[in-house]
Amino acid sequence: MKAFDHRKYRAAPVVNLPARQWPSRTITRAPRWASVDLRDGNQALLEPMNVGQKRRLWALLVKLGFKEIEVGFPSASQPDYDFVRWLIEAKQIPDDVTVQVLVQAREDLIVRTFEALQGAKRAIVHVYNSTSTVQRERVFGLDRAGIADIARKGAAMVKREADKHPECDWTFEYSAESFSNTEMDFVVEVCEAVMDVWQPTAAKPCIINLPATVESTTPNVYADQIEYFATHVSRRDALILSVHTHNDRGCGVAAAELAVLAGADRVEGTLLGNGERTGNMDITTMAMNLYSQGIDPELDLSNPDEIIAVTTECTGIPLHPRHPWFGELVYTAFSGSHQDAIRKCLHQQQEEEAWQVAYLPIDPKDLGRDYQAVIRVNSQSGKGGVAFVLERDFGLVLPRWMQVDLAQVVQKASEAVSGEIDGATIHALFRKNFVVESGALVLQGYQIRHEGGHDAIEAAIDENGATRQLRGEGEGALSAFVDALMRHSGRQINVVDYSEHAIGAGTDAEAAAYVQLNIDGQRYSGAAFDHDTVSASLKAVLAALNRARSSSGEALAA
């Protein structure tokens, strides 16, 4: 057998659910969120969080709006025990927040867990044991009855200890660990045994958590498993159906979303997906997915920079720049066609209408992201990105034909440096290659007379250090100036296109003029700026002529 040989694996079993309902459903509201950052996320770290880091992350979770937070495994870890005691004794738990603690179905650990929770007003005790076939057969050496007995006894011990502290509002949670790798009929059997002990009601429900402890198959199969359980378990109205997905196959969020369609009420996960192996379900991603569909995620994720900073500091795990929604480059476009589409959509987007911008599923401003970072230019970028940067940073609204010319110049410059080109460099390239103020031809002055429906111009230009007096006629100053230049040079010059706009407002406004000339059959673009609109247009014509004279219009270095 080869080292890389698919034949040593077998496909995970599927659920026979021909009447499945979840594919035709849609999510219309956020599930109950439960953060497990301080327990599941913490135990997955190379260096577990210290007390200071736990306190900082706790404060962030509360600030974001989590109402159920798993704070540790106090029976298995002294730091976790001490942290739970600090939360209670220092009165750090808001009245609308419930702490959750995890414990195995073992008597000594359960007793220790309730000791840690003494004085709490409200708490979730989360007890679990593994139910999967491989765990039964190869880890515990037990049959189904033996595994069900562990669950039943664990539930009884939890109830017994809770009864000793009636001053606390207890909620019981049971996890059939490795649920997704367990026979579905057996999962129902075990959970029924647990509920027989706890006797939950609609008024006082328990939580049944069904984890994909190790993600082993496609999200649709997990959804089938959840729907099977939801439609086969008794007392459905007396339980809160919770899911806890992992990301081994990269589908943790998808599995959780489909599970909600299949009947799950509650979702456990972590901020930014920290957790064992490839991580837990990323709550920030799933919540933002809902937000992008017009659904209130019931969490305040408007300041991702704070979430990233605190989580990174506490876990020591940096955020990937392409992380969904929150990554540094998520709202950045380098592709030319993407940039062009974004620029056009942003110009048309109205404040009162639903968000409709190509390649941007949400408004970056909702997450405190500035449009400064939306479009960045490299060798893969096109005219749209270059135009966007110049308009955003310098107020220049380039006509399409000049965008095309400039994009070629910028692309060559980017290829030369093998990297990104910033706005200042793009602006410098534009001025050097298209404004060409220090070329062979420089405007010194002009006078215009209106005669019989035509304009006559007398212009003085500096040509290679010598003053030349030019005269011409035409319909408008621009046409008259071009006529004067043709008479002087003997070249055929036609205006192909012209555009102008103001930069700024009021008396300090400056005119920007852009012209495209056909000079002896070749097209050249030029641009100029002046407080006088006519001067700007005449200078733009000279800029285009200077480009034609300079190496047949080849780009100059910035």
Coordinates of C-alpha atoms in Angstrom, one line a residue:
M1 CA 0.0 0.0 0.0
K2 CA 1.3 3.4 -0.9
A3 CA 1.9 6.0 1.9
F4 CA -0.8 8.3 0.4
D5 CA -3.5 5.8 -0.3
H6 CA -7.2 6.6 0.0
R7 CA -8.2 2.9 0.2
K8 CA -7.4 2.8 3.9
Y9 CA -10.3 5.2 4.7
R10 CA -14.0 4.6 4.4
A11 CA -16.9 7.1 3.9
A12 CA -18.8 8.1 7.0
P13 CA -22.3 6.6 7.2
V14 CA -25.3 8.7 6.2
V15 CA -28.7 9.0 7.8
N16 CA -31.8 7.6 6.1
L17 CA -34.0 10.7 6.2
P18 CA -36.0 10.8 3.0
A19 CA -38.5 13.3 4.3
R20 CA -35.9 15.8 5.5
Q21 CA -37.3 19.3 5.9
W22 CA -34.2 21.4 6.6
P23 CA -33.3 22.1 2.9
S24 CA -36.4 24.1 2.4
R25 CA -36.0 26.2 5.5
T26 CA -34.2 29.6 5.9
I27 CA -32.6 31.1 9.0
T28 CA -34.6 34.1 10.1
R29 CA -33.1 34.9 13.5
A30 CA -29.9 34.3 15.5
P31 CA -29.6 31.2 17.6
R32 CA -28.7 31.3 21.3
W33 CA -24.9 31.8 21.3
A34 CA -22.6 30.1 23.8
S35 CA -19.0 31.1 23.9
V36 CA -16.5 28.3 24.8
D37 CA -13.4 30.5 24.3
L38 CA -12.4 30.2 28.0
R39 CA -12.7 26.4 28.1
D40 CA -12.5 24.7 24.8
G41 CA -10.5 27.4 23.2
N42 CA -8.2 27.7 26.2
Q43 CA -7.4 24.0 26.4
A44 CA -6.3 24.1 22.8
L45 CA -3.5 26.6 23.4
L46 CA 0.1 25.7 23.5
E47 CA 0.3 28.0 26.5
P48 CA -3.1 28.3 28.3
M49 CA -4.3 31.7 29.3
N50 CA -3.1 33.2 32.6
V51 CA -5.6 34.8 35.0
G52 CA -5.1 38.3 33.5
Q53 CA -5.7 37.1 30.0
K54 CA -8.8 35.2 31.1
R55 CA -10.2 38.3 32.8
R56 CA -9.6 40.4 29.7
L57 CA -11.2 37.9 27.4
W58 CA -14.2 37.5 29.8
A59 CA -14.7 41.2 29.7
L60 CA -14.7 41.2 25.9
L61 CA -17.2 38.4 25.7
V62 CA -19.6 40.2 28.1
K63 CA -19.2 43.4 26.1
L64 CA -20.0 41.7 22.8
G65 CA -23.3 40.5 24.3
F66 CA -22.8 36.8 25.0
K67 CA -25.3 35.6 27.6
E68 CA -23.9 32.1 28.0
I69 CA -20.2 31.7 28.5
E70 CA -18.4 28.4 29.3
V71 CA -15.7 29.6 31.7
G72 CA -13.7 26.4 32.3
F73 CA -13.2 22.9 33.5
P74 CA -12.8 23.7 37.2
S75 CA -12.6 20.0 38.4
A76 CA -9.7 19.4 36.1
S77 CA -7.7 22.6 36.4
Q78 CA -6.8 24.7 39.4
P79 CA -6.5 27.9 37.3
D80 CA -10.0 27.2 36.0
Y81 CA -11.3 26.6 39.5
D82 CA -9.7 29.8 40.7
F83 CA -11.1 31.8 37.8
V84 CA -14.6 30.6 38.5
R85 CA -14.2 31.5 42.1
W86 CA -13.0 35.0 41.2
L87 CA -16.0 35.5 38.9
I88 CA -18.4 34.7 41.7
E89 CA -16.6 36.2 44.7
A90 CA -15.7 39.5 42.8
K91 CA -19.2 39.7 41.5
Q92 CA -18.1 39.8 37.9
I93 CA -21.1 38.0 36.4
P94 CA -23.8 40.4 35.1
D95 CA -27.4 39.5 36.0
D96 CA -28.2 38.6 32.4
V97 CA -25.2 36.4 31.9
T98 CA -25.0 32.7 32.8
V99 CA -21.6 30.9 33.4
Q100 CA -21.2 27.4 32.1
V101 CA -18.7 24.8 33.3
L102 CA -17.8 21.4 31.8
V103 CA -17.3 18.2 33.7
Q104 CA -16.9 14.5 32.9
A105 CA -19.5 12.1 34.1
R106 CA -17.4 11.1 37.2
E107 CA -18.5 11.6 40.8
D108 CA -15.3 13.2 42.2
L109 CA -15.2 15.7 39.3
I110 CA -18.8 16.5 39.6
V111 CA -18.6 17.2 43.4
R112 CA -15.5 19.4 42.8
T113 CA -17.4 21.3 40.0
F114 CA -20.3 22.2 42.4
E115 CA -17.8 23.4 45.0
A116 CA -16.4 25.8 42.4
L117 CA -19.9 27.2 41.7
Q118 CA -20.9 27.9 45.3
G119 CA -22.4 31.3 45.5
A120 CA -23.4 31.6 41.9
K121 CA -26.9 32.9 41.2
R122 CA -27.3 31.0 38.0
A123 CA -25.1 28.4 36.2
I124 CA -25.1 25.7 33.5
V125 CA -23.4 22.5 34.5
H126 CA -22.3 20.7 31.3
V127 CA -21.7 17.0 31.8
Y128 CA -20.6 14.7 29.0
N129 CA -19.4 11.2 28.0
S130 CA -18.4 9.8 24.7
T131 CA -20.9 7.7 22.8
S132 CA -19.2 6.9 19.4
T133 CA -18.6 3.4 18.2
V134 CA -14.8 3.7 18.1
Q135 CA -14.7 5.2 21.7
R136 CA -17.0 2.4 23.0
E137 CA -15.1 -0.4 21.4
R138 CA -11.5 0.8 21.5
V139 CA -11.3 3.2 24.4
F140 CA -13.8 2.1 27.0
G141 CA -14.3 -1.5 26.0
L142 CA -18.1 -1.1 26.8
D143 CA -21.3 -2.0 24.9
R144 CA -24.2 0.4 24.4
A145 CA -25.7 -0.4 27.8
G146 CA -22.4 0.4 29.5
I147 CA -22.1 3.8 27.8
A148 CA -25.8 4.7 28.6
D149 CA -25.2 3.7 32.2
I150 CA -22.3 6.2 32.4
A151 CA -24.5 9.0 31.1
R152 CA -27.4 8.1 33.4
K153 CA -25.2 8.0 36.5
G154 CA -23.5 11.2 35.6
A155 CA -26.9 12.9 35.2
A156 CA -28.0 11.6 38.5
M157 CA -24.9 12.9 40.3
V158 CA -25.3 16.3 38.7
K159 CA -29.0 16.5 39.9
R160 CA -28.0 15.3 43.4
E161 CA -25.4 18.0 43.8
A162 CA -27.6 20.7 42.4
D163 CA -30.4 19.7 44.9
K164 CA -27.9 20.6 47.7
H165 CA -27.8 24.2 46.5
P166 CA -31.4 25.3 45.7
E167 CA -30.4 29.0 46.0
C168 CA -28.8 28.7 42.5
D169 CA -30.8 28.6 39.3
W170 CA -29.3 25.5 37.7
T171 CA -29.5 24.5 34.1
F172 CA -28.3 21.0 33.1
E173 CA -26.5 20.3 29.8
Y174 CA -25.6 17.0 28.5
S175 CA -23.3 16.3 25.5
A176 CA -23.1 13.0 23.7
E177 CA -19.5 13.6 22.9
S178 CA -18.6 12.4 19.3
F179 CA -22.3 12.5 18.5
S180 CA -21.7 12.8 14.8
N181 CA -19.8 9.5 14.8
T182 CA -22.5 7.7 16.9
E183 CA -25.4 5.6 15.7
M184 CA -28.4 8.0 15.7
D185 CA -30.8 5.6 17.4
F186 CA -28.3 5.1 20.2
V187 CA -27.8 8.9 20.7
V188 CA -31.6 9.2 21.1
E189 CA -31.5 6.3 23.6
V190 CA -28.7 7.8 25.7
C191 CA -30.3 11.3 25.8
E192 CA -33.6 9.9 26.7
A193 CA -31.9 8.1 29.7
V194 CA -30.4 11.5 30.8
M195 CA -33.7 13.3 30.5
D196 CA -35.5 10.5 32.4
V197 CA -33.2 11.5 35.3
W198 CA -33.5 15.2 35.0
Q199 CA -37.2 15.3 34.1
P200 CA -37.0 18.6 32.2
T201 CA -40.1 20.6 31.3
A202 CA -41.0 23.4 28.9
A203 CA -40.8 25.8 31.8
K204 CA -37.5 24.3 33.0
P205 CA -35.7 22.8 30.0
C206 CA -32.4 21.1 29.9
I207 CA -29.8 21.5 27.1
I208 CA -28.9 18.6 24.9
N209 CA -25.7 19.3 23.0
L210 CA -24.8 17.3 19.9
P211 CA -21.2 17.9 19.0
A212 CA -19.3 17.1 15.8
T213 CA -16.3 16.6 18.1
V214 CA -14.3 15.6 15.0
E215 CA -15.8 16.8 11.8
S216 CA -16.0 13.6 9.7
T217 CA -18.3 14.3 6.7
T218 CA -20.2 16.9 4.8
P219 CA -22.4 19.5 6.6
N220 CA -25.6 18.1 5.0
V221 CA -25.1 14.8 6.8
Y222 CA -24.6 16.6 10.1
A223 CA -27.9 18.5 9.4
D224 CA -29.6 15.2 8.7
Q225 CA -28.3 13.9 12.1
I226 CA -29.7 16.9 13.9
E227 CA -33.1 16.7 12.2
Y228 CA -33.2 12.9 12.9
F229 CA -32.6 13.6 16.6
A230 CA -35.0 16.5 16.8
T231 CA -37.8 14.4 15.2
H232 CA -37.2 11.2 17.2
V233 CA -36.5 12.4 20.7
S234 CA -39.4 12.7 23.2
R235 CA -40.1 15.9 25.1
R236 CA -38.7 18.1 22.4
D237 CA -40.4 21.1 24.0
A238 CA -38.5 20.4 27.2
L239 CA -35.0 20.6 25.8
I240 CA -32.8 23.3 24.2
L241 CA -31.1 21.6 21.2
S242 CA -27.5 22.8 21.0
V243 CA -24.7 22.1 18.5
H244 CA -20.9 22.3 18.9
T245 CA -19.1 21.8 15.5
H246 CA -15.4 21.6 14.8
N247 CA -13.6 22.6 11.6
D248 CA -11.6 19.5 10.7
R249 CA -12.9 19.6 7.2
G250 CA -13.2 23.3 7.0
C251 CA -17.0 23.3 7.3
G252 CA -17.6 24.1 10.9
V253 CA -19.6 27.2 10.2
A254 CA -21.6 25.6 7.4
A255 CA -22.4 22.6 9.6
A256 CA -23.7 24.9 12.4
E257 CA -25.8 26.9 9.9
L258 CA -27.4 23.8 8.4
A259 CA -27.9 22.4 12.0
V260 CA -29.9 25.5 12.8
L261 CA -32.0 24.9 9.7
A262 CA -32.4 21.3 11.0
G263 CA -33.8 22.4 14.3
A264 CA -30.9 23.5 16.6
D265 CA -31.7 26.3 19.0
R266 CA -28.3 27.0 20.3
V267 CA -24.7 27.2 18.9
E268 CA -21.5 26.8 20.8
G269 CA -18.3 28.2 19.4
T270 CA -15.4 30.6 19.8
L271 CA -14.3 34.0 18.6
L272 CA -12.3 33.7 15.4
G273 CA -12.5 29.9 15.5
N274 CA -9.8 29.1 18.0
G275 CA -9.9 25.5 19.2
E276 CA -8.5 21.9 19.0
R277 CA -6.9 20.9 15.7
T278 CA -8.4 23.2 13.0
G279 CA -10.6 24.9 15.5
N280 CA -14.1 25.3 16.8
M281 CA -17.0 26.9 14.9
D282 CA -16.2 30.6 14.4
I283 CA -19.0 32.5 16.0
T284 CA -17.9 35.8 14.5
T285 CA -18.1 34.3 11.0
M286 CA -21.6 32.8 11.5
A287 CA -22.9 35.9 13.2
M288 CA -21.6 38.1 10.4
N289 CA -23.1 35.7 7.9
L290 CA -26.5 36.4 9.5
Y291 CA -25.8 40.2 9.6
S292 CA -25.1 40.2 5.8
Q293 CA -28.5 38.7 5.3
G294 CA -30.3 41.4 7.2
I295 CA -30.6 39.4 10.4
D296 CA -29.7 40.8 13.8
P297 CA -26.8 38.6 15.1
E298 CA -27.6 39.8 18.7
L299 CA -23.9 40.3 19.2
D300 CA -22.0 43.6 18.9
L301 CA -19.3 42.9 16.3
S302 CA -19.0 46.6 15.1
N303 CA -15.4 46.9 16.4
P304 CA -13.5 43.9 14.9
D305 CA -10.1 45.5 15.7
E306 CA -10.8 45.2 19.4
I307 CA -11.9 41.6 19.0
I308 CA -8.8 40.8 17.0
A309 CA -6.5 42.6 19.4
V310 CA -7.9 41.0 22.6
T311 CA -8.3 37.5 21.2
T312 CA -4.8 37.6 19.6
E313 CA -3.2 38.8 22.9
C314 CA -5.0 36.2 25.0
T315 CA -4.5 33.2 22.7
G316 CA -1.2 34.1 21.0
I317 CA -2.7 33.2 17.6
P318 CA -2.6 35.8 14.9
L319 CA -5.5 36.4 12.5
H320 CA -5.1 35.3 8.9
P321 CA -5.4 38.3 6.6
R322 CA -8.1 36.5 4.6
H323 CA -10.1 35.5 7.6
P324 CA -13.9 35.8 6.8
W325 CA -15.3 39.3 7.5
F326 CA -12.5 40.4 9.8
G327 CA -9.3 39.8 7.9
E328 CA -7.0 42.7 7.0
L329 CA -7.5 42.1 3.2
V330 CA -11.1 41.0 3.2
Y331 CA -12.4 44.4 1.8
T332 CA -9.4 45.0 -0.4
A333 CA -9.5 44.5 -4.2
F334 CA -6.4 44.1 -6.3
S335 CA -8.1 42.7 -9.4
G336 CA -8.7 45.4 -12.1
S337 CA -12.2 44.2 -13.0
H338 CA -13.2 44.0 -9.3
Q339 CA -11.9 47.5 -8.7
D340 CA -13.8 48.9 -11.6
A341 CA -17.0 47.2 -10.5
I342 CA -16.6 48.4 -6.9
R343 CA -15.9 52.0 -8.0
K344 CA -18.9 52.2 -10.2
C345 CA -21.2 50.6 -7.5
L346 CA -20.0 52.9 -4.8
H347 CA -20.8 56.0 -7.0
Q348 CA -24.4 54.7 -7.5
Q349 CA -25.1 53.5 -4.0
Q350 CA -27.7 55.5 -2.2
E351 CA -27.8 55.9 1.5
E352 CA -31.5 55.0 1.9
E353 CA -31.4 51.8 -0.4
A354 CA -30.3 48.3 0.5
W355 CA -26.6 47.7 0.1
Q356 CA -25.7 46.7 -3.5
V357 CA -22.0 46.9 -4.2
A358 CA -20.2 44.3 -6.3
Y359 CA -17.6 42.2 -4.4
L360 CA -18.5 43.9 -1.1
P361 CA -21.2 41.8 0.6
I362 CA -21.5 44.3 3.4
D363 CA -20.5 48.0 3.9
P364 CA -17.0 48.0 5.3
K365 CA -17.9 51.0 7.4
D366 CA -20.2 48.8 9.5
L367 CA -17.0 47.2 10.8
G368 CA -15.0 50.4 11.2
R369 CA -13.1 49.8 8.0
D370 CA -12.3 52.8 5.9
Y371 CA -12.7 52.9 2.1
Q372 CA -9.1 53.9 2.1
A373 CA -8.3 50.2 2.1
V374 CA -11.0 48.9 -0.2
I375 CA -8.9 49.2 -3.4
R376 CA -5.2 48.7 -3.5
V377 CA -3.1 48.6 -6.7
N378 CA -0.5 46.1 -7.9
S379 CA 0.4 44.6 -11.2
Q380 CA -2.9 42.7 -11.4
S381 CA -4.9 45.9 -11.0
G382 CA -6.6 47.7 -13.8
K383 CA -7.9 51.2 -14.7
G384 CA -10.7 51.0 -12.1
G385 CA -8.4 50.7 -9.1
V386 CA -6.0 53.4 -10.3
A387 CA -8.9 55.7 -10.9
F388 CA -10.4 55.0 -7.5
V389 CA -7.2 55.7 -5.7
L390 CA -6.7 59.0 -7.5
E391 CA -10.3 60.2 -6.9
R392 CA -10.2 59.1 -3.3
D393 CA -6.9 60.5 -2.4
F394 CA -6.5 63.5 -4.7
G395 CA -9.9 64.4 -6.0
L396 CA -9.0 63.5 -9.6
V397 CA -11.9 62.1 -11.8
L398 CA -10.1 60.7 -14.8
P399 CA -12.1 60.0 -18.0
R400 CA -12.1 56.4 -19.1
W401 CA -9.6 56.8 -21.9
M402 CA -7.0 58.4 -19.5
Q403 CA -7.7 55.6 -17.0
V404 CA -6.7 53.1 -19.6
D405 CA -3.5 54.9 -20.5
L406 CA -2.5 55.5 -16.8
A407 CA -3.2 51.9 -15.8
Q408 CA -0.6 50.7 -18.3
V409 CA 2.0 53.0 -16.8
V410 CA 1.1 51.9 -13.2
Q411 CA 1.2 48.2 -14.2
K412 CA 4.7 48.6 -15.5
A413 CA 5.8 50.4 -12.4
S414 CA 4.3 47.7 -10.2
E415 CA 6.0 44.9 -12.1
A416 CA 9.3 46.7 -11.8
V417 CA 9.0 46.7 -8.0
S418 CA 7.2 43.4 -7.8
G419 CA 4.7 44.7 -5.4
E420 CA 2.0 47.1 -4.4
I421 CA 1.9 50.7 -5.6
D422 CA 0.6 53.3 -3.1
G423 CA -1.5 56.3 -3.9
A424 CA 1.3 58.8 -3.7
T425 CA 3.3 56.9 -6.3
I426 CA 0.3 56.6 -8.6
H427 CA -0.2 60.3 -8.4
A428 CA 3.5 60.9 -9.1
L429 CA 3.3 58.6 -12.1
F430 CA 0.3 60.4 -13.4
R431 CA 1.8 63.9 -13.1
K432 CA 5.2 62.8 -14.6
N433 CA 3.6 61.0 -17.6
F434 CA 0.5 63.0 -18.4
V435 CA 0.9 66.5 -16.9
V436 CA 4.4 67.0 -18.3
E437 CA 4.7 70.6 -17.1
S438 CA 8.4 70.8 -17.8
G439 CA 8.3 69.5 -21.4
A440 CA 9.4 71.2 -24.6
L441 CA 6.2 73.3 -24.9
V442 CA 5.1 75.6 -22.0
L443 CA 2.3 78.0 -22.1
Q444 CA 3.3 81.6 -21.3
G445 CA 0.1 83.5 -21.9
Y446 CA -2.9 83.9 -24.3
Q447 CA -5.6 86.3 -25.4
I448 CA -9.0 85.3 -26.9
R449 CA -11.3 87.4 -29.1
H450 CA -14.8 86.5 -30.2
E451 CA -15.3 87.3 -33.8
G452 CA -18.4 86.4 -35.9
G453 CA -19.3 83.3 -34.0
H454 CA -15.6 82.1 -33.9
D455 CA -12.9 82.5 -31.4
A456 CA -9.5 83.9 -32.3
I457 CA -6.5 83.2 -30.1
E458 CA -3.1 84.7 -29.7
A459 CA -0.9 82.6 -27.5
A460 CA 2.7 82.8 -26.4
I461 CA 4.5 79.5 -25.8
D462 CA 8.0 78.6 -24.8
E463 CA 9.4 76.1 -27.2
N464 CA 12.7 74.7 -26.0
G465 CA 13.6 78.0 -24.4
A466 CA 12.5 80.2 -27.3
T467 CA 9.3 82.2 -27.2
R468 CA 6.8 81.6 -30.1
Q469 CA 3.8 83.7 -30.9
L470 CA 0.9 81.5 -32.2
R471 CA -2.4 82.5 -33.8
G472 CA -5.4 80.4 -34.6
E473 CA -9.2 80.3 -35.0
G474 CA -11.9 77.9 -34.1
E475 CA -15.2 77.3 -32.3
G476 CA -14.1 77.8 -28.7
A477 CA -10.7 78.5 -27.2
L478 CA -9.6 74.8 -27.3
S479 CA -10.3 74.5 -31.0
A480 CA -8.6 77.8 -31.8
F481 CA -5.5 76.8 -29.8
V482 CA -5.3 73.5 -31.7
D483 CA -5.6 75.4 -35.0
A484 CA -2.7 77.7 -33.9
L485 CA -0.5 74.7 -33.0
M486 CA -1.2 73.0 -36.4
R487 CA -0.3 76.2 -38.3
H488 CA 2.9 76.5 -36.3
S489 CA 4.0 72.8 -36.4
G490 CA 2.6 71.6 -39.7
R491 CA 1.2 68.5 -37.9
Q492 CA -2.3 67.2 -38.1
I493 CA -3.9 67.6 -34.6
N494 CA -7.5 66.6 -33.7
V495 CA -9.2 66.7 -30.3
V496 CA -10.6 63.2 -29.8
D497 CA -12.0 63.8 -26.3
Y498 CA -12.0 66.3 -23.6
S499 CA -13.0 66.4 -19.9
E500 CA -12.8 68.8 -17.0
H501 CA -13.9 69.1 -13.4
A502 CA -13.2 71.3 -10.4
I503 CA -11.0 70.2 -7.5
G504 CA -12.4 71.7 -4.3
A505 CA -15.0 74.4 -4.0
G506 CA -15.2 78.2 -3.7
T507 CA -12.6 80.7 -4.7
D508 CA -9.8 78.2 -4.0
A509 CA -11.1 75.6 -6.4
E510 CA -8.8 74.4 -9.1
A511 CA -9.7 73.2 -12.6
A512 CA -8.5 69.8 -13.8
A513 CA -8.5 69.3 -17.6
Y514 CA -7.9 66.1 -19.6
V515 CA -7.5 66.0 -23.3
Q516 CA -6.9 63.2 -25.8
L517 CA -5.4 64.2 -29.1
N518 CA -4.9 62.4 -32.4
I519 CA -1.5 63.6 -33.7
D520 CA -0.7 62.4 -37.2
G521 CA -2.8 59.3 -36.6
Q522 CA -1.5 58.5 -33.1
R523 CA -3.4 59.2 -29.9
Y524 CA -1.9 60.9 -26.9
S525 CA -3.4 62.0 -23.6
G526 CA -2.5 65.0 -21.5
A527 CA -3.7 66.7 -18.3
A528 CA -3.2 70.0 -16.6
F529 CA -4.4 72.0 -13.6
D530 CA -5.0 75.7 -13.2
H531 CA -7.3 78.1 -11.3
D532 CA -8.4 79.3 -14.8
T533 CA -10.4 76.7 -16.7
V534 CA -9.2 77.8 -20.2
S535 CA -5.6 77.8 -19.1
A536 CA -6.0 74.3 -17.7
S537 CA -7.4 73.1 -21.1
L538 CA -4.6 74.7 -23.1
K539 CA -1.9 73.3 -20.9
A540 CA -3.5 69.9 -21.2
V541 CA -3.1 70.1 -25.0
L542 CA 0.5 71.0 -24.6
A543 CA 1.0 68.2 -22.2
A544 CA -0.3 65.7 -24.8
L545 CA 2.0 67.3 -27.4
N546 CA 4.9 67.0 -25.0
R547 CA 4.1 63.3 -24.6
A548 CA 4.1 62.8 -28.3
R549 CA 7.5 64.5 -28.6
S550 CA 9.0 62.4 -25.7
S551 CA 9.9 59.0 -27.0
S552 CA 6.6 58.6 -28.9
G553 CA 4.7 58.8 -25.6
E554 CA 6.7 56.2 -23.6
A555 CA 6.2 56.3 -19.9
L556 CA 8.6 58.3 -17.8
A557 CA 9.7 57.0 -14.3
A558 CA 8.0 58.5 -11.3

